[in-house]
Coordinates of C-alpha atoms in Angstrom, one line a residue:
M12 CA -20.8 -16.4 114.0
E13 CA -22.7 -14.2 111.7
E14 CA -21.7 -11.2 113.8
G15 CA -18.1 -11.9 112.9
R16 CA -19.1 -12.6 109.3
V17 CA -20.6 -9.4 108.9
L18 CA -17.9 -7.6 110.7
R19 CA -15.1 -8.9 108.5
W20 CA -17.0 -7.9 105.3
S21 CA -18.0 -4.6 106.5
V22 CA -13.7 -4.4 107.1
F23 CA -13.1 -6.0 103.7
R24 CA -15.6 -3.4 102.0
S25 CA -14.0 -0.7 103.8
L26 CA -10.6 -1.8 102.6
L27 CA -11.9 -2.1 98.9
A28 CA -13.3 1.2 99.0
I29 CA -9.8 2.8 100.0
L30 CA -7.9 1.2 98.0
Q31 CA -9.9 1.9 94.6
W32 CA -10.0 5.3 95.8
W33 CA -6.6 5.7 96.0
A34 CA -6.2 3.8 92.5
F35 CA -8.4 6.4 90.8
N36 CA -6.9 9.5 92.6
V37 CA -3.1 8.5 92.2
T38 CA -3.8 7.5 88.6
V39 CA -5.9 10.8 87.4
I40 CA -2.9 12.8 89.0
I41 CA 0.0 10.5 87.4
V42 CA -2.0 10.5 83.9
N43 CA -2.2 14.5 83.9
K44 CA 1.3 15.0 85.1
W45 CA 2.3 12.6 82.3
I46 CA -0.1 14.4 79.6
F47 CA 1.7 17.8 80.2
Q48 CA 5.2 16.7 80.9
K49 CA 5.9 13.6 78.7
L50 CA 3.3 14.2 75.8
D51 CA 4.2 17.8 75.7
F52 CA 0.3 19.1 75.7
K53 CA 0.7 21.8 77.9
F54 CA -2.8 22.7 77.7
P55 CA -4.4 22.6 81.4
L56 CA -7.5 24.3 80.1
T57 CA -8.5 22.0 77.4
V58 CA -7.9 18.8 79.7
S59 CA -9.9 20.4 82.2
C60 CA -12.6 20.5 80.1
V61 CA -12.1 17.1 78.5
H62 CA -12.6 16.1 82.2
F63 CA -15.9 18.1 82.6
I64 CA -17.4 16.6 79.6
C65 CA -16.6 12.8 80.3
S66 CA -17.8 13.5 83.8
S67 CA -21.0 14.8 82.3
I68 CA -21.6 11.9 80.1
G69 CA -20.5 9.4 82.8
A70 CA -22.8 11.0 85.5
Y71 CA -25.9 10.7 82.4
L72 CA -25.1 7.3 82.3
V73 CA -25.1 6.0 85.8
I74 CA -28.4 8.1 86.5
K75 CA -30.5 8.1 83.1
V76 CA -29.3 4.6 81.5
L77 CA -27.6 2.5 84.4
K78 CA -30.3 3.9 86.9
M79 CA -27.6 2.8 89.8
K80 CA -28.4 6.4 91.3
P81 CA -31.9 8.1 91.5
L82 CA -31.9 11.7 90.3
I83 CA -32.3 14.4 93.0
L84 CA -34.9 16.8 91.6
V85 CA -33.6 20.9 91.4
E86 CA -35.4 23.5 90.9
P87 CA -34.5 25.6 87.9
E88 CA -34.0 28.8 89.7
D89 CA -32.0 26.6 92.3
R90 CA -29.8 25.8 89.7
W91 CA -28.9 28.7 88.9
R92 CA -29.0 30.4 92.1
R93 CA -27.1 27.5 94.0
I94 CA -25.1 25.0 91.4
F95 CA -23.8 27.5 89.2
P96 CA -21.8 29.7 91.6
M97 CA -20.3 26.6 92.9
S98 CA -19.6 25.2 89.2
F99 CA -17.9 28.2 88.7
V100 CA -15.7 27.6 91.8
F101 CA -15.2 23.8 90.9
C102 CA -14.2 24.7 87.7
I103 CA -11.3 27.1 88.9
N104 CA -10.6 24.7 91.3
I105 CA -10.2 21.9 88.9
V106 CA -8.2 24.5 86.3
L107 CA -5.7 25.4 89.1
G108 CA -5.0 21.8 89.9
N109 CA -3.9 21.0 86.2
V110 CA -1.9 24.3 85.8
S111 CA 0.2 23.6 89.0
L112 CA 0.8 20.0 87.7
R113 CA 2.2 21.6 84.5
Y114 CA 4.7 23.6 86.4
I115 CA 5.6 22.0 89.9
P116 CA 5.9 18.0 90.5
V117 CA 3.5 16.1 92.0
S118 CA 5.3 15.6 95.5
F119 CA 5.1 19.1 95.9
M120 CA 1.4 20.0 94.3
Q121 CA 0.2 17.3 96.6
T122 CA 1.9 18.9 99.5
I123 CA 0.5 22.4 99.0
K124 CA -2.9 20.8 98.5
S125 CA -2.8 19.5 102.1
F126 CA -2.9 23.2 103.0
T127 CA -6.7 22.9 102.2
P128 CA -7.6 22.8 105.9
A129 CA -5.8 25.7 106.9
T130 CA -7.8 28.0 104.2
T131 CA -11.0 26.3 105.1
V132 CA -11.0 27.4 108.6
V133 CA -9.5 30.6 107.9
L134 CA -12.0 31.6 105.2
Q135 CA -14.9 30.5 107.5
W136 CA -13.4 32.6 110.2
L137 CA -12.8 35.9 108.3
V138 CA -15.9 35.8 105.7
W139 CA -18.3 33.7 107.7
R140 CA -17.6 34.9 111.3
K141 CA -17.3 31.2 112.1
S142 CA -15.4 30.3 115.5
F143 CA -13.2 27.7 116.2
D144 CA -12.1 25.7 119.2
W145 CA -8.4 26.5 119.9
R146 CA -7.5 22.8 119.4
I147 CA -8.6 23.3 115.7
W148 CA -6.1 26.6 115.4
A149 CA -3.3 24.7 117.1
S150 CA -4.0 21.7 115.0
L151 CA -3.2 23.8 111.8
V152 CA 0.4 24.9 113.1
P153 CA 2.0 21.7 111.8
I154 CA 0.2 22.1 108.4
V155 CA 1.4 25.6 108.2
G156 CA 5.1 24.7 109.5
G157 CA 5.2 21.6 106.9
I158 CA 4.2 23.5 103.8
L159 CA 6.6 26.5 104.8
L160 CA 9.5 24.0 105.2
T161 CA 8.5 22.1 102.1
S162 CA 8.5 25.3 100.0
L163 CA 11.6 26.6 101.2
T164 CA 13.2 23.5 100.3
E165 CA 11.6 22.1 97.6
L166 CA 14.5 21.8 94.3
S167 CA 11.9 22.2 91.5
F168 CA 10.1 25.2 92.7
N169 CA 8.4 27.4 90.3
M170 CA 6.7 30.4 91.6
F171 CA 3.5 30.3 89.1
G172 CA 2.9 26.6 89.8
F173 CA 3.2 27.2 93.5
C174 CA 0.3 30.1 93.8
A175 CA -1.6 28.1 91.2
A176 CA -1.4 25.2 93.7
L177 CA -2.0 27.8 96.9
F178 CA -5.0 29.3 95.2
G179 CA -6.3 25.9 94.3
C180 CA -6.7 25.4 98.3
L181 CA -8.6 28.5 98.5
A182 CA -10.9 27.5 95.6
T183 CA -11.3 24.1 97.4
S184 CA -12.0 25.4 100.5
T185 CA -14.8 27.8 98.8
K186 CA -16.4 24.6 97.3
T187 CA -16.3 22.7 100.5
I188 CA -18.1 25.5 101.7
L189 CA -20.5 25.6 99.2
A190 CA -21.0 22.3 98.8
E191 CA -22.1 22.1 102.6
S192 CA -24.9 24.3 101.7
L193 CA -25.8 22.6 98.7
L194 CA -26.0 18.8 100.5
H195 CA -27.8 20.5 103.2
G196 CA -30.4 21.5 100.8
Y197 CA -31.1 18.5 98.8
K198 CA -28.8 15.6 100.3
F199 CA -26.5 15.4 97.2
D200 CA -24.6 12.6 96.7
S201 CA -21.1 13.0 94.6
I202 CA -22.9 11.5 91.6
N203 CA -25.6 13.8 91.3
T204 CA -23.3 16.5 92.4
V205 CA -21.2 15.9 89.4
Y206 CA -24.6 15.6 86.9
Y207 CA -25.4 19.1 87.8
M208 CA -22.0 20.9 88.1
A209 CA -20.3 19.1 84.9
P210 CA -22.4 20.7 82.5
F211 CA -21.9 24.4 83.9
A212 CA -18.4 23.8 84.2
T213 CA -17.8 22.8 80.7
M214 CA -20.1 25.8 79.6
I215 CA -17.9 28.1 82.0
L216 CA -14.9 26.8 80.2
G217 CA -15.4 25.7 76.8
I218 CA -15.1 29.7 75.5
P219 CA -12.0 30.4 77.5
A220 CA -10.1 27.1 76.4
L221 CA -10.6 27.8 73.0
L222 CA -9.7 31.4 73.2
L223 CA -6.3 31.2 75.1
E224 CA -5.3 27.5 73.9
G225 CA -7.2 27.1 70.6
N226 CA -3.9 28.3 68.5
G227 CA -1.4 26.1 70.5
L228 CA -3.9 23.0 69.8
M229 CA -3.7 23.6 66.3
D230 CA 0.1 23.8 66.4
W231 CA 0.2 20.6 68.6
F232 CA -1.7 18.8 65.8
Q233 CA 0.6 19.8 63.4
I234 CA 3.4 18.6 64.9
H235 CA 1.5 15.2 65.6
P236 CA 0.5 14.2 62.7
A237 CA -0.8 10.8 64.3
P238 CA -2.2 11.9 67.7
W239 CA -4.7 9.3 68.3
S240 CA -2.6 7.7 70.9
P241 CA -1.9 10.7 72.7
L242 CA -5.7 11.8 72.4
A243 CA -6.7 8.3 73.8
I244 CA -4.3 9.1 77.2
I245 CA -6.1 12.6 77.5
F246 CA -9.7 11.0 77.3
S247 CA -8.8 8.3 79.1
S248 CA -8.1 10.8 82.2
G249 CA -11.1 12.1 81.8
V250 CA -13.0 8.8 82.3
L251 CA -10.8 8.6 85.2
A252 CA -11.6 11.6 86.7
F253 CA -15.3 10.8 86.4
C254 CA -14.2 7.2 88.4
L255 CA -12.9 9.1 90.9
N256 CA -15.9 10.9 91.7
F257 CA -17.8 7.8 91.8
S258 CA -15.1 6.0 94.2
I259 CA -15.4 9.0 96.7
F260 CA -18.9 8.4 97.0
Y261 CA -18.2 4.7 97.7
V262 CA -15.6 5.2 100.4
I263 CA -17.7 8.0 102.5
H264 CA -20.1 5.3 102.5
S265 CA -18.2 2.6 103.6
T266 CA -15.8 4.2 106.1
T267 CA -16.0 6.5 109.3
A268 CA -15.0 10.1 109.1
V269 CA -11.6 9.4 111.0
T270 CA -11.0 6.6 108.7
F271 CA -11.6 8.9 105.7
N272 CA -9.3 11.6 106.8
V273 CA -6.5 9.3 107.8
A274 CA -6.4 7.5 104.7
G275 CA -6.6 10.7 102.4
N276 CA -3.6 11.5 104.3
L277 CA -2.0 8.2 103.5
K278 CA -2.9 8.4 100.1
V279 CA -0.8 11.7 99.7
A280 CA 2.0 9.9 100.6
V281 CA 0.9 7.2 98.0
A282 CA 0.8 9.8 95.2
V283 CA 4.3 11.2 96.3
L284 CA 6.1 7.9 96.1
V285 CA 4.4 7.0 93.0
S286 CA 5.3 9.9 91.5
W287 CA 8.8 10.0 92.3
S288 CA 9.1 6.6 91.2
I289 CA 7.9 7.5 87.9
F290 CA 9.1 10.8 87.3
K291 CA 12.2 11.2 89.2
N292 CA 12.0 14.8 90.6
P293 CA 14.4 15.6 93.5
I294 CA 13.1 15.5 96.7
S295 CA 15.8 16.6 99.7
A296 CA 15.7 15.2 103.1
L297 CA 14.5 18.5 104.4
N298 CA 11.4 18.4 102.1
A299 CA 10.3 15.0 102.3
F300 CA 10.3 16.0 106.3
G301 CA 8.0 18.7 105.4
C302 CA 5.9 16.8 103.6
A303 CA 5.6 14.4 106.9
I304 CA 4.8 16.8 108.9
T305 CA 2.2 18.4 106.9
L306 CA 0.5 14.9 106.8
V307 CA 0.9 14.4 110.3
G308 CA -0.9 17.9 111.0
C309 CA -3.5 16.9 108.5
T310 CA -4.3 14.0 110.4
F311 CA -4.3 15.6 113.9
Y312 CA -6.6 18.2 112.4
G313 CA -9.2 15.5 111.2
Y314 CA -8.6 14.1 114.6
V315 CA -9.7 16.9 116.7
R316 CA -12.5 17.8 114.2
H317 CA -13.9 14.7 115.0
M318 CA -13.4 14.5 118.6
L319 CA -15.1 17.9 119.0
S320 CA -18.3 17.0 116.8
Q321 CA -18.5 13.7 119.0
Q322 CA -19.0 16.4 122.1
Q323 CA -22.3 17.6 123.3
Q324 CA -21.9 21.2 122.4
P325 CA -24.9 24.0 122.6
S326 CA -25.9 24.6 119.0
T327 CA -24.5 27.3 117.1
P328 CA -26.1 29.6 114.5
R329 CA -25.4 28.3 110.7
N330 CA -23.2 29.9 108.7
P331 CA -24.9 32.8 106.2
V332 CA -24.6 30.3 103.1
E333 CA -26.2 27.6 104.9
M334 CA -29.4 30.2 106.0
L335 CA -30.3 30.8 102.4
P336 CA -33.5 29.4 101.5
L337 CA -34.2 26.9 99.2
V338 CA -36.7 27.2 96.4
N339 CA -39.6 25.0 97.3
A340 CA -37.6 23.7 100.2
K341 CA -40.3 20.9 100.7
T342 CA -39.3 19.0 97.7
E343 CA -35.8 18.5 98.9
D344 CA -36.4 14.7 99.5
R345 CA -38.1 14.1 96.2
V346 CA -36.4 11.7 93.9
T347 CA -36.9 10.1 90.4
D348 CA -35.8 7.3 88.5

């Protein structure tokens, strides 16, 4: 009886984690698209900067004030050596995502983001000379094919938005590889990652946002003499972006790797349906079919990765990033309240 109750609670907690992750993720995407399209606030750098500021404040409150997570200490040298480069890529990733949302529909943008597994594998193969099982390469075929079909049949195709989303996949892959090194060294969770990365990202993006979008922002404020409602929505998107990071931490600890992968692909489908119901962007039958092929390919890729990870294989050398020594590596497990 007790085991059955524990199992039911575990299933309920996993389902709750997935649903709140979906809710925050889809809401952030929809709100950002609403800001660019409905509020006519066409400043993706500024929106990204607001997200980083809100994330910095949120992570500080969670760790320092509410003490919901212990702070993982990072040596000053490692902050610049490891976290700053990752923050730079993290910044590029967020900016490219917001830029693509300005020019292409959410459905198309989310489908292109599903290309990330392919860019991750290719990047690790080309740059870090990491070898992969043939089944990994085979699992990428439906992903690439689905992306090609979706792109060729997209009725609202925009080359600039397409390139931004595609390079965003590359930035996401680079961030993932760097994150593996960072997590390996310091056993970071998502909140500590945001705590250290968001202030760096704000510093990196602040001046470019001011230089490139400052004049446009002044014009926007002149056109909108009472901007409090739009500004509330913009800052709400920043709060939601931080909550999304917190929800990722919760769902990773509440589900298995396979469940997380499948839920992530279903989340894309939910985002596509919700965005279509709100923005009514045209979707052809072939376009929807291409999106479905991509999602099936991503699910198959996740299954193959999980299956291979469960097999007993000879250990292989770590990639060069993971082999970089940490400063005072013996302190990696030290935490503080």
